[in-house]
Tab-separated table of C-alpha atoms in Angstrom:
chain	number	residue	atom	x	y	z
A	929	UNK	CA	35.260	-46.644	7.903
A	930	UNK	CA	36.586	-48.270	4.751
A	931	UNK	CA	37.844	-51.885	3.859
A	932	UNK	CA	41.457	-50.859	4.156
A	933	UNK	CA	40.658	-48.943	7.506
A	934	UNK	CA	38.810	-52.044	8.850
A	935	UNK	CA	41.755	-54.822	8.040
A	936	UNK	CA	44.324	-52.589	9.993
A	937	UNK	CA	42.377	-53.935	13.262
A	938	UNK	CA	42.805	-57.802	12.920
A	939	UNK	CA	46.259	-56.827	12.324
A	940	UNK	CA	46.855	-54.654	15.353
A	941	UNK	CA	44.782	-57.461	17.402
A	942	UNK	CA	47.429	-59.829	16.049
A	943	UNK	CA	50.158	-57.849	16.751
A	944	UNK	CA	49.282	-56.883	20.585
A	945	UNK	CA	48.122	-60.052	21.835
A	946	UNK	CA	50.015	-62.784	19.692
A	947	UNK	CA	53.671	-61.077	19.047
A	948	UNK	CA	53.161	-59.150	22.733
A	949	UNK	CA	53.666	-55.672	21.141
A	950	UNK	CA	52.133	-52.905	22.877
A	951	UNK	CA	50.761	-50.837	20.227
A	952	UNK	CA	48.224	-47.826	21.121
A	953	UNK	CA	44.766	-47.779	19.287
A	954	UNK	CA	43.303	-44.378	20.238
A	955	UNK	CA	45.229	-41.173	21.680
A	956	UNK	CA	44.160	-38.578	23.891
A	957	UNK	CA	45.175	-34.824	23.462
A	958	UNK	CA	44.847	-32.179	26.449
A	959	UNK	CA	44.985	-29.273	24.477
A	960	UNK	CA	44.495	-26.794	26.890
A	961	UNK	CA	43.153	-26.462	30.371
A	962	UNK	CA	41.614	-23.044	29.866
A	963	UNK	CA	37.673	-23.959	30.351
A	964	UNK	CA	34.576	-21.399	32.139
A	965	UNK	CA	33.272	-23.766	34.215
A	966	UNK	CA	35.093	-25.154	37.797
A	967	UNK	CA	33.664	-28.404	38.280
A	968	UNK	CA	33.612	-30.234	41.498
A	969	UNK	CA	35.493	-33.233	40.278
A	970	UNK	CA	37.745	-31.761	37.417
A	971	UNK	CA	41.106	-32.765	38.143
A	972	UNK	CA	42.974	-30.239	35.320
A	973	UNK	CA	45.100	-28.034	36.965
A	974	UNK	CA	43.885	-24.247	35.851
A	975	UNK	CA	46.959	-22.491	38.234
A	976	UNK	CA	48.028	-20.927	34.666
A	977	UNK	CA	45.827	-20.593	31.509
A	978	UNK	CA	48.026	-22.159	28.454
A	979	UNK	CA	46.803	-23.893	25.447
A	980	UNK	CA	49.305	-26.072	23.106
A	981	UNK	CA	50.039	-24.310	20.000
A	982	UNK	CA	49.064	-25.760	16.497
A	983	UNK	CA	52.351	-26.739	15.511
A	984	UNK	CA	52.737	-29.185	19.151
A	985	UNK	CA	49.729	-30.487	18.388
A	986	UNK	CA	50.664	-31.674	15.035
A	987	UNK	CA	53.650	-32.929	15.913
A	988	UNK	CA	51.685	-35.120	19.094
A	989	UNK	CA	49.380	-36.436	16.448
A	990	UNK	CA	52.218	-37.370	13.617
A	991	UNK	CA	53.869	-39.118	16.364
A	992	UNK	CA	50.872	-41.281	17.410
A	993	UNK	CA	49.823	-42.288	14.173
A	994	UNK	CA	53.319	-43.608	13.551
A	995	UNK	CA	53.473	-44.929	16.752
A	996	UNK	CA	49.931	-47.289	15.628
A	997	UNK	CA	47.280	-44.653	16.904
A	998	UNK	CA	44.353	-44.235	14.801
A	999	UNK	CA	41.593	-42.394	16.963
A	1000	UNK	CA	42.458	-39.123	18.458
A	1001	UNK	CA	40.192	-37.204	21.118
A	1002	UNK	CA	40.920	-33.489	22.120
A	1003	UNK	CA	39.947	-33.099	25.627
A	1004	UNK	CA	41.010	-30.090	28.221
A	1005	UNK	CA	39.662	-27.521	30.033
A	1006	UNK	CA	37.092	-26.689	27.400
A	1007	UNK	CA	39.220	-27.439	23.870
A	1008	UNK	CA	36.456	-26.472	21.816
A	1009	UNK	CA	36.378	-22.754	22.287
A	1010	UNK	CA	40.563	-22.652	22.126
A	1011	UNK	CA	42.208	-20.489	19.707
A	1012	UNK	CA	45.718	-22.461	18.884
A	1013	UNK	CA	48.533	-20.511	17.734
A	1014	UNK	CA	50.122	-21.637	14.147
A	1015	UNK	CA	52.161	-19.630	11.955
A	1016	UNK	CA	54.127	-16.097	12.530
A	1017	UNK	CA	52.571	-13.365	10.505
A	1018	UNK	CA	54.579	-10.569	11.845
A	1019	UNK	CA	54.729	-7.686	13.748
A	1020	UNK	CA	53.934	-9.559	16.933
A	1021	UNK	CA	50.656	-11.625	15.628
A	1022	UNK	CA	50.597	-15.236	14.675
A	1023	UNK	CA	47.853	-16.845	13.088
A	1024	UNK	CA	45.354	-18.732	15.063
A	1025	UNK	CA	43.516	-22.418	14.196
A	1026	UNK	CA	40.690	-23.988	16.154
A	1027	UNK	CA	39.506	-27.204	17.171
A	1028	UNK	CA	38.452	-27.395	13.599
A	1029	UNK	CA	41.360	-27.537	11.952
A	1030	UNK	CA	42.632	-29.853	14.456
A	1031	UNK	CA	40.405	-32.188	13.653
A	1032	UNK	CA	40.900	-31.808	9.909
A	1033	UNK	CA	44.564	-31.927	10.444
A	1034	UNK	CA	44.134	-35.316	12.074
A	1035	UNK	CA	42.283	-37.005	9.693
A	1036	UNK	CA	44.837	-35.716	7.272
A	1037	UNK	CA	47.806	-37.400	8.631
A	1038	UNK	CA	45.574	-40.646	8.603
A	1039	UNK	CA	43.232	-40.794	11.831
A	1040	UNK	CA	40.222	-43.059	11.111
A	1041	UNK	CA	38.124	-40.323	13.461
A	1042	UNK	CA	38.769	-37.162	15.992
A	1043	UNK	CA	36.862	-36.759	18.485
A	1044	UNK	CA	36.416	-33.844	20.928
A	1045	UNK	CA	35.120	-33.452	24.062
A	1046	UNK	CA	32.842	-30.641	25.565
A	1047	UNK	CA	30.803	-29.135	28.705
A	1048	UNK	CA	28.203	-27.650	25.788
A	1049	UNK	CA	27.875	-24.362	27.447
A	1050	UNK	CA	27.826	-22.987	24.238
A	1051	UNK	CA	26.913	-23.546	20.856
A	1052	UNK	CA	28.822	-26.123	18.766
A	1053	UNK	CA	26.645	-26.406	15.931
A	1054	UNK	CA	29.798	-25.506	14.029
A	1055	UNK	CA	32.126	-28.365	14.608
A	1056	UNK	CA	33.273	-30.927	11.896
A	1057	UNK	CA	34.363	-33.453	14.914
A	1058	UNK	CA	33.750	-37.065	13.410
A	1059	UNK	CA	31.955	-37.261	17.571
A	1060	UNK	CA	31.318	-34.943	20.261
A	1061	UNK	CA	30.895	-36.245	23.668
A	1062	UNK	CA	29.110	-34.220	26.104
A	1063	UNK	CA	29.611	-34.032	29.879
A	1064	UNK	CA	26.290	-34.739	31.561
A	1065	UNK	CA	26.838	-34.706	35.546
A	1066	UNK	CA	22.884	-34.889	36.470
A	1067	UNK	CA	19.889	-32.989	36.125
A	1068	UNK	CA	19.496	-31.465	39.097
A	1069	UNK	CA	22.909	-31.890	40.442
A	1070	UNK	CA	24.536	-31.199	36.935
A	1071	UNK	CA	24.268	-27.332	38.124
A	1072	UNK	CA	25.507	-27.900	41.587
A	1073	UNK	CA	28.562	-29.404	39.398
A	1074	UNK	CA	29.066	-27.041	37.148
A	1075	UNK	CA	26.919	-23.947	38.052
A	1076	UNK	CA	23.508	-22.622	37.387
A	1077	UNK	CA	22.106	-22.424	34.394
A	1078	UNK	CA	24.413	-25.032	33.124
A	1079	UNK	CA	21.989	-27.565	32.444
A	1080	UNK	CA	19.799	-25.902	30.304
A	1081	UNK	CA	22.759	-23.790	28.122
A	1082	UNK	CA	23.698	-28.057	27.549
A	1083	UNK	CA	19.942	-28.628	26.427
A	1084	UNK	CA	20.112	-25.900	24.106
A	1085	UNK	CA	23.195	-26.720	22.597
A	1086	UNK	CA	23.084	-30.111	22.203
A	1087	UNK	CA	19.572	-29.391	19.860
A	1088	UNK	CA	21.188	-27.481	18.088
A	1089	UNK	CA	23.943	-29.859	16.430
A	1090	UNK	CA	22.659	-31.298	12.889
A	1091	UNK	CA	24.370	-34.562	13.620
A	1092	UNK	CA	22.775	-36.101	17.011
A	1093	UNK	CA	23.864	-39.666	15.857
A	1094	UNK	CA	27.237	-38.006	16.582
A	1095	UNK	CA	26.681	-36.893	20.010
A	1096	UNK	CA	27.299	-38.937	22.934
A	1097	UNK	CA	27.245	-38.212	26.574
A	1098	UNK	CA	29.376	-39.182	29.494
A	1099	UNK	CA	28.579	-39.312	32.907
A	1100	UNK	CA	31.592	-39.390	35.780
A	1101	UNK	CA	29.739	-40.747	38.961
A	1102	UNK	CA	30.471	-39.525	42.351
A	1103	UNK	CA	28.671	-38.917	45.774
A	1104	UNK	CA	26.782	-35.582	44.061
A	1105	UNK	CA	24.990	-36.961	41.547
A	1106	UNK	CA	24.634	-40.825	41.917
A	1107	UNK	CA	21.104	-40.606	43.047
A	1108	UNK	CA	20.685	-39.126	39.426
A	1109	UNK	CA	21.969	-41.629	37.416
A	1110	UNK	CA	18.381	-43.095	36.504
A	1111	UNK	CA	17.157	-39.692	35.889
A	1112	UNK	CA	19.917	-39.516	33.695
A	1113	UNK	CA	19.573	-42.729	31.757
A	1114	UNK	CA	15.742	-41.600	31.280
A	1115	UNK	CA	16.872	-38.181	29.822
A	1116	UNK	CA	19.306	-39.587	27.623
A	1117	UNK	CA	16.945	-42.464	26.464
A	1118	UNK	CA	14.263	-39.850	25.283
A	1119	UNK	CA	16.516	-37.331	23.743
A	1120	UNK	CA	16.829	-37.197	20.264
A	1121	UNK	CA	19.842	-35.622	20.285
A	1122	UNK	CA	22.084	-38.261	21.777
A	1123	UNK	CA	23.310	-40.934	20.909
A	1124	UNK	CA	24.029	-42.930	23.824
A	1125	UNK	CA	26.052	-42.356	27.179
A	1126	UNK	CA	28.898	-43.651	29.022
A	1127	UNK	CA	30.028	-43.941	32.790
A	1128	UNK	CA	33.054	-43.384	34.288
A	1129	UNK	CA	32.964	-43.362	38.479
A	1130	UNK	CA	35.047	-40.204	40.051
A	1131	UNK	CA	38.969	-40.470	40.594
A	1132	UNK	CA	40.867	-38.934	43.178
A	1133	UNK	CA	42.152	-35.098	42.600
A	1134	UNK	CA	45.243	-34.427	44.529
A	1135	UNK	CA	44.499	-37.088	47.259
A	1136	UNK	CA	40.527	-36.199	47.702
A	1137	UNK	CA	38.021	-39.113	48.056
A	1138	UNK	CA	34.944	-37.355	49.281
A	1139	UNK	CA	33.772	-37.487	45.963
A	1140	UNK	CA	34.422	-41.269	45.556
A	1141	UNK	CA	31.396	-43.702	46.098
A	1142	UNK	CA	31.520	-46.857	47.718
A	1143	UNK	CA	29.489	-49.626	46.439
A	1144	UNK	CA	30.255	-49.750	42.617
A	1145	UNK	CA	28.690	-53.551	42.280
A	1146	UNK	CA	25.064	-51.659	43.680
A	1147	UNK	CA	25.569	-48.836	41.125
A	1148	UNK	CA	27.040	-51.018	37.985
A	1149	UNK	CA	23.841	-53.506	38.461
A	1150	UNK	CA	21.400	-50.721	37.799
A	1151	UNK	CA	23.137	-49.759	34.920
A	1152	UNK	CA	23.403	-53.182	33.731
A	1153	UNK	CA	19.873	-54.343	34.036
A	1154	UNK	CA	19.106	-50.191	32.294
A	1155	UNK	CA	21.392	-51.769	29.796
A	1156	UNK	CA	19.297	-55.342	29.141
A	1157	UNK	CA	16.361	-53.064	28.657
A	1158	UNK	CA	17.756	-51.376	25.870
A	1159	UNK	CA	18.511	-48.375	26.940
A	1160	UNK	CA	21.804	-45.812	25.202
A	1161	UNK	CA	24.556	-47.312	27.334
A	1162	UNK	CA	27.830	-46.910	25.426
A	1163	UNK	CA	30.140	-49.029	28.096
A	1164	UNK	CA	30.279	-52.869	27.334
A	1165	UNK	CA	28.669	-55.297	29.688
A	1166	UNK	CA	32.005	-56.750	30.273
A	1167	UNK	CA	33.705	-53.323	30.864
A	1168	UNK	CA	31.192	-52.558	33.325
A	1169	UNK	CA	31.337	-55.478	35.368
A	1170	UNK	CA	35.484	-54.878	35.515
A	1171	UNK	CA	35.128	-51.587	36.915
A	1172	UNK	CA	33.325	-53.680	39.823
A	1173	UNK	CA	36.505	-55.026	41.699
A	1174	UNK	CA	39.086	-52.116	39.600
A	1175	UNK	CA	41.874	-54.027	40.598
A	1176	UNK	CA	42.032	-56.115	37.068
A	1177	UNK	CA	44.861	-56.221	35.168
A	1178	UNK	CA	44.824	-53.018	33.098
A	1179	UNK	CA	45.806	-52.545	29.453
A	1180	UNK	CA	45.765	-48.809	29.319
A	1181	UNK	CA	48.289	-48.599	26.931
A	1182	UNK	CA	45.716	-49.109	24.204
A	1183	UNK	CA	45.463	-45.584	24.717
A	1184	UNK	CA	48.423	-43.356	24.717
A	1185	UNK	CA	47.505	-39.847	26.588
A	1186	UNK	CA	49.357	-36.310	26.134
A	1187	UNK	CA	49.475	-34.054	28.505
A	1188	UNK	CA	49.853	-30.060	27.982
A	1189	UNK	CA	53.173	-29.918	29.149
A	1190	UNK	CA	53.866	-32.287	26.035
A	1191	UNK	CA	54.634	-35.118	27.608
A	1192	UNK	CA	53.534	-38.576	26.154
A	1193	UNK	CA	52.370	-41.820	28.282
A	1194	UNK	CA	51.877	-44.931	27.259
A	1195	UNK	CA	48.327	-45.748	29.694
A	1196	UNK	CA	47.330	-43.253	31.903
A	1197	UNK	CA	49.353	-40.504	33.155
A	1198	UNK	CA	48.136	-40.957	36.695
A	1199	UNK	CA	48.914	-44.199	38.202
A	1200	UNK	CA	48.262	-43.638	41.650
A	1201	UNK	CA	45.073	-44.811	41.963
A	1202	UNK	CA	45.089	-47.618	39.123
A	1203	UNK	CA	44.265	-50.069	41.535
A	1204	UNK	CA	40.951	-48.297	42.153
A	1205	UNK	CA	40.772	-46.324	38.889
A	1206	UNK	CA	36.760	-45.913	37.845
A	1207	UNK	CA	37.694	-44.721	34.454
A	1208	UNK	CA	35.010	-46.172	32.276
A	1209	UNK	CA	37.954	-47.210	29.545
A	1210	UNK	CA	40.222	-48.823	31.322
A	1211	UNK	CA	37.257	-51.901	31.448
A	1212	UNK	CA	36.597	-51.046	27.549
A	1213	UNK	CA	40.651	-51.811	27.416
A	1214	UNK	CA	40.932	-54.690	29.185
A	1215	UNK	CA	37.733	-56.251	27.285
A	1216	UNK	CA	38.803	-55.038	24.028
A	1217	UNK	CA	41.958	-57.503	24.734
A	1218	UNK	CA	40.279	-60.272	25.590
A	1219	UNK	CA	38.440	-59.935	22.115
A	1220	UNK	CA	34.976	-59.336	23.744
A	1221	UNK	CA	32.487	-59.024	21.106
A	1222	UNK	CA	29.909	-56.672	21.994
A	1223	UNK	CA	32.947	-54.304	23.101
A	1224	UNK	CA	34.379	-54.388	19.735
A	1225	UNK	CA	31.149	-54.249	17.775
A	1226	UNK	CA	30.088	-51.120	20.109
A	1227	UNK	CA	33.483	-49.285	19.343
A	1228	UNK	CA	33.006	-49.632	15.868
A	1229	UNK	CA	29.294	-48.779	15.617
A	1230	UNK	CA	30.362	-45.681	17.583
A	1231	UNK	CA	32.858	-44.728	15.180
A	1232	UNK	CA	30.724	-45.393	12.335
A	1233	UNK	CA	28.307	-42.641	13.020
């Protein structure tokens, strides 16, 4: 980031906690929830296939900008591999853009970075996302997740990419894999391909807790004392140790999401279970507003790759 890019944030800061205006910092796109894997915990609804078209997507991110957004992430389904419909051309065919050009588009209207998130069952070598983040669910289980094979396609993939300071994984914790969350922290730590990795616990789809675990404080200790050792964790030590009792007062609006029907929320779009919401972020939020340090010097080393 630039000098100019780097003064907007002690002016935001001011803004959101001094003059009590509540001003989004990063925005999340769902693009489309078309995807080739049917994970366990996914909680996108894939009833119909339907992607947004280029056009919606512009207009999402012109609106977020001006609204005080300057991160975007494109998330789905599998919004990598999505062909996004632009202009007519006639005779029934339009011209298509892909998560390329969405990125690129992005950055021209102002964002600082775009981001876009993937299940790297395929090659993505190709994209010009300022960060990828990679869905890691295990090694073993991460195939009971997703399906066989899916491990190792993410192994190959993720070598592959000529920019592994840009990769980061993410890890959403539930009663499959968290026996595997050392393994994990081990793989990640050795790879040379990844930057670091973040953890988010499973939230409820559509009423379901089976896949919920129940003794964060057990799980979040490991991970801290991983972290104190130096190991790739992305999440602060203070957002970790809020997801421990989730029942903190949440500043979610820091991120405004949009949804594939187009509709734009300030927070989260599901608030049902905010009171035990495991989403990694939400503790990244609430630390980023009480000025936490290492929080804010982790976002921006993360952007800075």
């Amino acid at each position: 980031m630039n000098l100019k890019q780097l003064l907007y944030f002690p002016l935001w800061y001011f803004k959101i906690r001094f003059l009590k205006k509540q001003i989004p910092l990063q925005t999340v796109i769902f693009i489309t929830n078309e995807c080739n894997y049917n994970c366990k915990h996914c909680c996108i609804d894939k009833t119909s296939a339907c992607s947004m078209s280029y056009e919606e997507i512009k207009k999402h991110l012109e609106y977020s900008y001006n609204h005080g957004s300057r991160f975007v992430d494109f998330e789905g389904g599998e919004g990598g591999r999505g062909k996004y419909r632009g202009k007519y051309k006639g005779s029934g065919d339009y011209e298509y853009k892909t998560i390329n050009d969405l990125c690129t588009i992005a950055r021209s209207i102002g964002f600082y970075s775009a981001t876009v998130t993937t299940n790297a069952s395929y090659d993505f070598s190709y994209f010009n996302a300022d960060h990828v983040f990679v869905s890691i669910d295990g090694i073993k289980t991460h195939d009971i997740i997703r399906g066989e094979g899916a491990f190792e396609r993410l192994k190959e993939n993720i070598a592959k990419f000529p920019y592994p300071k840009r990769v980061s994984a993410n890890m959403v914790i539930n009663q499959i894999n968290r026996d595997e969350i050392e393994a994990v922290l081990e793989f990640v730590q050795k790879s040379p391909y990844i930057n670091g990795i973040s953890f988010n616990f499973y939230n409820p789809v559509n009423g379901e807790t089976a896949l919920c675990v129940n003794d964060r404080k057990a799980i979040i200790k490991t991970i801290l004392n991983y972290k104190k050792r130096g190991y790739k964790i992305l999440n602060s030590e203070r957002g970790l140790k809020y997801l421990i009792s989730p029942d903190f007062k949440k500043d979610c609006w820091i991120t405004n999401f949009i949804t594939l029907d187009g509709k734009c929320y300030s927070g989260c779009p599901d608030k049902t279970y905010c009171n035990i919401c495991g989403l990694g972020m939400s503790g990244e939020m609430r630390a980023l507003y009480d000025f936490n340090l290492q929080t804010i010097l982790a976002g921006l080393k993360l952007r800075n790759n």
